[in-house]
Amino acid sequence: MRLEHTMKQAVIRRSVRKFAERRLVPAAVEMDRTGHFPRDIAEEMAMLQYFGLEIPAVYGGAGLDSISAAIAIEEISKANAAVGLCVSVHNSVAASPVYFFGNEEQRRRFLTPLARGEKIGTFCLTEPNAGSDASSLETNALREGKEYILNGNKIFVTNGGISGINLIFAKTKDVEKDTGFSVFIVESEREGLEKGPIEDLMGMRGNPVCPISFRDCRVPLENRLGDEGGGLKIALSTLCGGRLGIAAQAVGIAQASLEASIKYAKERRQFGKAIAGFGAIQDWLAEVGTRIEAGRLLIYRACDLKERGINYTKESAMAKVYASEIAVDATRIGVQIHGGYGYTKAYPIERFYRDAKVCEIYEGTSEVQRMVIARGLLSG
Ligand SMILES: Cc1cc2nc3c(=O)[nH]c(=O)nc-3n(C[C@H](O)[C@H](O)[C@H](O)COP(=O)(O)OP(=O)(O)OC[C@H]3O[C@@H](n4cnc5c(N)ncnc54)[C@H](O)[C@@H]3O)c2cc1C
């Protein structure tokens, strides 16, 4: 595995950073305050192919390798974590499964508008009674002729408020928990699909996360992704890639926090000198800087395995748990370095702290990631 970026990856980092600093940093405060996701930003990102990072050009994507996609998500998240979340979820757990599990017709109808950013995607697994234990989901898809009739409630749907295409996990059999659910591609305008109010979140407030419910929502057979009963396989494989997106997002937030802390430590003077001159502050910076580099390498290692078609379940869980915990620690330390000002909205560090926390929760909590890692270690 190469430890340096290729020329193309370095160019991607530079170009995404340039866009993110120009467009996403200035929008972050307002998005956090209002919870509004600006349409013009989504349109500009669509032009730049950020909604089809790893999707082949033939379906309207940028056809990037996994490390390049991680770099793009990191840079976007560093500038604006709520937008990073949108891009990560859209690419890793909405567009990607349609590419991998969809037939040609589904790729043409659903993947191409996703990759072009004409439609924003969601991944709807979680329900009020089904979180870490996704197999206990209750949303039902009853087959009737050439249709399925969906009933149930999905919660915490990232991108829900702006989505056009939704991947819905629903029970298609009552027996055998493990094989009893399937995935449906459901357009937002379909009758019987209803979006609830946007969640009042602690962080990532610029992302329109909301519940989506189904009341006798009729979905044609052609909208089922993969085999009937194949939902678990799709969920596990998709979340494996999704973890890398969340890990990249977490590293982006941690890097933003480190840079803000370095800047502040150089500016803030106490006891007649910049606080950057104090050993205690330097220790914090050294620890965070080192752990960010380690987190990146874990992500790139998992990406490399993915690119070579080798099972990367354990490695993606390692990258996710490690990176999300750095993001939380880096932002907590960042607030500490900012002192009392860090606890106000005068500096972005308090937002970074709020944004970071959820990385330890979604797409599998840290406890679940450790279970996946332990399973991998014990079976090796
Ligand atoms: C902002 C946000 C966006 C989200 N976006 C999406 C989305 O787009 N799509 C989607 O499907 N979901 C989404 N989620 C849901 C998220 O994936 C779940 O919240 C997460 O999987 C945890 O489920 P839960 O909240 O039901 O917690 P629970 O499963 O109830 O867990 C509660 C606690 O118990 C622990 N726990 C549970 N089981 C075990 C166990 N076996 N061993 C040890 N500890 C255990 C957990 O780690 C956690 O600490 C989102 C959540 C948030 C907050």
mmCIF file with all atom_site columns, N, CA, C and O in Angstrom, residues 254-255 258 262 282-296 322 326 330 333:
data_model
loop_
_atom_site.group_PDB
_atom_site.id
_atom_site.type_symbol
_atom_site.label_atom_id
_atom_site.label_alt_id
_atom_site.label_comp_id
_atom_site.label_asym_id
_atom_site.label_entity_id
_atom_site.label_seq_id
_atom_site.pdbx_PDB_ins_code
_atom_site.Cartn_x
_atom_site.Cartn_y
_atom_site.Cartn_z
_atom_site.occupancy
_atom_site.B_iso_or_equiv
_atom_site.pdbx_formal_charge
_atom_site.auth_seq_id
_atom_site.auth_comp_id
_atom_site.auth_asym_id
_atom_site.auth_atom_id
_atom_site.pdbx_PDB_model_num
ATOM 1  N N  . ALA A 1 254 ? -11.972 16.522 13.201 1.00 0.00 ? 254 ALA A N  1
ATOM 2  C CA . ALA A 1 254 ? -10.808 16.573 14.097 1.00 0.00 ? 254 ALA A CA 1
ATOM 3  C C  . ALA A 1 254 ? -9.737  17.515 13.543 1.00 0.00 ? 254 ALA A C  1
ATOM 4  O O  . ALA A 1 254 ? -9.129  18.301 14.279 1.00 0.00 ? 254 ALA A O  1
ATOM 5  N N  . GLN A 1 255 ? -9.522  17.454 12.230 1.00 0.00 ? 255 GLN A N  1
ATOM 6  C CA . GLN A 1 255 ? -8.500  18.319 11.602 1.00 0.00 ? 255 GLN A CA 1
ATOM 7  C C  . GLN A 1 255 ? -8.910  19.792 11.707 1.00 0.00 ? 255 GLN A C  1
ATOM 8  O O  . GLN A 1 255 ? -8.076  20.657 11.995 1.00 0.00 ? 255 GLN A O  1
ATOM 9  N N  . LEU A 1 258 ? -8.169  20.814 15.210 1.00 0.00 ? 258 LEU A N  1
ATOM 10 C CA . LEU A 1 258 ? -6.732  20.985 15.454 1.00 0.00 ? 258 LEU A CA 1
ATOM 11 C C  . LEU A 1 258 ? -6.250  22.317 14.880 1.00 0.00 ? 258 LEU A C  1
ATOM 12 O O  . LEU A 1 258 ? -5.547  23.082 15.548 1.00 0.00 ? 258 LEU A O  1
ATOM 13 N N  . ILE A 1 262 ? -4.679  25.384 16.987 1.00 0.00 ? 262 ILE A N  1
ATOM 14 C CA . ILE A 1 262 ? -3.315  25.897 16.756 1.00 0.00 ? 262 ILE A CA 1
ATOM 15 C C  . ILE A 1 262 ? -3.372  27.412 16.550 1.00 0.00 ? 262 ILE A C  1
ATOM 16 O O  . ILE A 1 262 ? -2.598  28.172 17.132 1.00 0.00 ? 262 ILE A O  1
ATOM 17 N N  . GLN A 1 282 ? 1.002   22.279 24.220 1.00 0.00 ? 282 GLN A N  1
ATOM 18 C CA . GLN A 1 282 ? 1.758   21.543 23.181 1.00 0.00 ? 282 GLN A CA 1
ATOM 19 C C  . GLN A 1 282 ? 1.474   20.037 23.264 1.00 0.00 ? 282 GLN A C  1
ATOM 20 O O  . GLN A 1 282 ? 1.358   19.359 22.241 1.00 0.00 ? 282 GLN A O  1
ATOM 21 N N  . ASP A 1 283 ? 1.349   19.529 24.506 1.00 0.00 ? 283 ASP A N  1
ATOM 22 C CA . ASP A 1 283 ? 1.047   18.092 24.666 1.00 0.00 ? 283 ASP A CA 1
ATOM 23 C C  . ASP A 1 283 ? -0.300  17.748 24.027 1.00 0.00 ? 283 ASP A C  1
ATOM 24 O O  . ASP A 1 283 ? -0.439  16.746 23.320 1.00 0.00 ? 283 ASP A O  1
ATOM 25 N N  . TRP A 1 284 ? -1.295  18.612 24.285 1.00 0.00 ? 284 TRP A N  1
ATOM 26 C CA . TRP A 1 284 ? -2.618  18.381 23.685 1.00 0.00 ? 284 TRP A CA 1
ATOM 27 C C  . TRP A 1 284 ? -2.513  18.348 22.162 1.00 0.00 ? 284 TRP A C  1
ATOM 28 O O  . TRP A 1 284 ? -3.040  17.451 21.507 1.00 0.00 ? 284 TRP A O  1
ATOM 29 N N  . LEU A 1 285 ? -1.817  19.377 21.607 1.00 0.00 ? 285 LEU A N  1
ATOM 30 C CA . LEU A 1 285 ? -1.724  19.475 20.138 1.00 0.00 ? 285 LEU A CA 1
ATOM 31 C C  . LEU A 1 285 ? -0.993  18.262 19.564 1.00 0.00 ? 285 LEU A C  1
ATOM 32 O O  . LEU A 1 285 ? -1.405  17.694 18.541 1.00 0.00 ? 285 LEU A O  1
ATOM 33 N N  . ALA A 1 286 ? 0.064   17.862 20.248 1.00 0.00 ? 286 ALA A N  1
ATOM 34 C CA . ALA A 1 286 ? 0.855   16.714 19.759 1.00 0.00 ? 286 ALA A CA 1
ATOM 35 C C  . ALA A 1 286 ? 0.001   15.446 19.761 1.00 0.00 ? 286 ALA A C  1
ATOM 36 O O  . ALA A 1 286 ? 0.030   14.660 18.796 1.00 0.00 ? 286 ALA A O  1
ATOM 37 N N  . GLU A 1 287 ? -0.766  15.269 20.815 1.00 0.00 ? 287 GLU A N  1
ATOM 38 C CA . GLU A 1 287 ? -1.578  14.054 20.900 1.00 0.00 ? 287 GLU A CA 1
ATOM 39 C C  . GLU A 1 287 ? -2.632  14.026 19.793 1.00 0.00 ? 287 GLU A C  1
ATOM 40 O O  . GLU A 1 287 ? -2.803  13.033 19.081 1.00 0.00 ? 287 GLU A O  1
ATOM 41 N N  . VAL A 1 288 ? -3.319  15.151 19.634 1.00 0.00 ? 288 VAL A N  1
ATOM 42 C CA . VAL A 1 288 ? -4.389  15.202 18.622 1.00 0.00 ? 288 VAL A CA 1
ATOM 43 C C  . VAL A 1 288 ? -3.799  15.041 17.220 1.00 0.00 ? 288 VAL A C  1
ATOM 44 O O  . VAL A 1 288 ? -4.306  14.259 16.400 1.00 0.00 ? 288 VAL A O  1
ATOM 45 N N  . GLY A 1 289 ? -2.701  15.747 16.939 1.00 0.00 ? 289 GLY A N  1
ATOM 46 C CA . GLY A 1 289 ? -2.083  15.677 15.606 1.00 0.00 ? 289 GLY A CA 1
ATOM 47 C C  . GLY A 1 289 ? -1.671  14.256 15.266 1.00 0.00 ? 289 GLY A C  1
ATOM 48 O O  . GLY A 1 289 ? -1.876  13.776 14.144 1.00 0.00 ? 289 GLY A O  1
ATOM 49 N N  . THR A 1 290 ? -1.097  13.552 16.244 1.00 0.00 ? 290 THR A N  1
ATOM 50 C CA . THR A 1 290 ? -0.638  12.178 16.013 1.00 0.00 ? 290 THR A CA 1
ATOM 51 C C  . THR A 1 290 ? -1.827  11.252 15.762 1.00 0.00 ? 290 THR A C  1
ATOM 52 O O  . THR A 1 290 ? -1.824  10.426 14.838 1.00 0.00 ? 290 THR A O  1
ATOM 53 N N  . ARG A 1 291 ? -2.859  11.400 16.575 1.00 0.00 ? 291 ARG A N  1
ATOM 54 C CA . ARG A 1 291 ? -4.013  10.493 16.437 1.00 0.00 ? 291 ARG A CA 1
ATOM 55 C C  . ARG A 1 291 ? -4.767  10.734 15.125 1.00 0.00 ? 291 ARG A C  1
ATOM 56 O O  . ARG A 1 291 ? -5.317  9.801  14.540 1.00 0.00 ? 291 ARG A O  1
ATOM 57 N N  . ILE A 1 292 ? -4.773  11.981 14.655 1.00 0.00 ? 292 ILE A N  1
ATOM 58 C CA . ILE A 1 292 ? -5.429  12.241 13.367 1.00 0.00 ? 292 ILE A CA 1
ATOM 59 C C  . ILE A 1 292 ? -4.691  11.492 12.246 1.00 0.00 ? 292 ILE A C  1
ATOM 60 O O  . ILE A 1 292 ? -5.307  10.847 11.393 1.00 0.00 ? 292 ILE A O  1
ATOM 61 N N  . GLU A 1 293 ? -3.355  11.581 12.285 1.00 0.00 ? 293 GLU A N  1
ATOM 62 C CA . GLU A 1 293 ? -2.571  10.861 11.254 1.00 0.00 ? 293 GLU A CA 1
ATOM 63 C C  . GLU A 1 293 ? -2.845  9.360  11.323 1.00 0.00 ? 293 GLU A C  1
ATOM 64 O O  . GLU A 1 293 ? -3.002  8.693  10.303 1.00 0.00 ? 293 GLU A O  1
ATOM 65 N N  . ALA A 1 294 ? -2.912  8.810  12.558 1.00 0.00 ? 294 ALA A N  1
ATOM 66 C CA . ALA A 1 294 ? -3.168  7.373  12.719 1.00 0.00 ? 294 ALA A CA 1
ATOM 67 C C  . ALA A 1 294 ? -4.557  7.018  12.172 1.00 0.00 ? 294 ALA A C  1
ATOM 68 O O  . ALA A 1 294 ? -4.736  5.992  11.508 1.00 0.00 ? 294 ALA A O  1
ATOM 69 N N  . GLY A 1 295 ? -5.532  7.884  12.431 1.00 0.00 ? 295 GLY A N  1
ATOM 70 C CA . GLY A 1 295 ? -6.895  7.654  11.942 1.00 0.00 ? 295 GLY A CA 1
ATOM 71 C C  . GLY A 1 295 ? -6.933  7.628  10.422 1.00 0.00 ? 295 GLY A C  1
ATOM 72 O O  . GLY A 1 295 ? -7.573  6.747  9.814  1.00 0.00 ? 295 GLY A O  1
ATOM 73 N N  . ARG A 1 296 ? -6.226  8.568  9.809  1.00 0.00 ? 296 ARG A N  1
ATOM 74 C CA . ARG A 1 296 ? -6.186  8.590  8.330  1.00 0.00 ? 296 ARG A CA 1
ATOM 75 C C  . ARG A 1 296 ? -5.610  7.286  7.791  1.00 0.00 ? 296 ARG A C  1
ATOM 76 O O  . ARG A 1 296 ? -6.125  6.709  6.831  1.00 0.00 ? 296 ARG A O  1
ATOM 77 N N  . TYR A 1 322 ? -12.059 4.380  15.740 1.00 0.00 ? 322 TYR A N  1
ATOM 78 C CA . TYR A 1 322 ? -10.889 5.186  16.107 1.00 0.00 ? 322 TYR A CA 1
ATOM 79 C C  . TYR A 1 322 ? -11.086 6.645  15.678 1.00 0.00 ? 322 TYR A C  1
ATOM 80 O O  . TYR A 1 322 ? -10.893 7.567  16.469 1.00 0.00 ? 322 TYR A O  1
ATOM 81 N N  . ILE A 1 326 ? -11.425 10.054 17.958 1.00 0.00 ? 326 ILE A N  1
ATOM 82 C CA . ILE A 1 326 ? -10.491 11.203 17.846 1.00 0.00 ? 326 ILE A CA 1
ATOM 83 C C  . ILE A 1 326 ? -11.300 12.481 17.689 1.00 0.00 ? 326 ILE A C  1
ATOM 84 O O  . ILE A 1 326 ? -10.941 13.510 18.236 1.00 0.00 ? 326 ILE A O  1
ATOM 85 N N  . ALA A 1 330 ? -10.609 15.346 20.050 1.00 0.00 ? 330 ALA A N  1
ATOM 86 C CA . ALA A 1 330 ? -9.949  16.529 19.486 1.00 0.00 ? 330 ALA A CA 1
ATOM 87 C C  . ALA A 1 330 ? -10.791 17.784 19.712 1.00 0.00 ? 330 ALA A C  1
ATOM 88 O O  . ALA A 1 330 ? -10.261 18.858 20.012 1.00 0.00 ? 330 ALA A O  1
ATOM 89 N N  . ILE A 1 333 ? -10.774 18.681 23.496 1.00 0.00 ? 333 ILE A N  1
ATOM 90 C CA . ILE A 1 333 ? -9.486  19.318 23.816 1.00 0.00 ? 333 ILE A CA 1
ATOM 91 C C  . ILE A 1 333 ? -9.443  20.720 23.189 1.00 0.00 ? 333 ILE A C  1
ATOM 92 O O  . ILE A 1 333 ? -8.944  21.674 23.789 1.00 0.00 ? 333 ILE A O  1
#
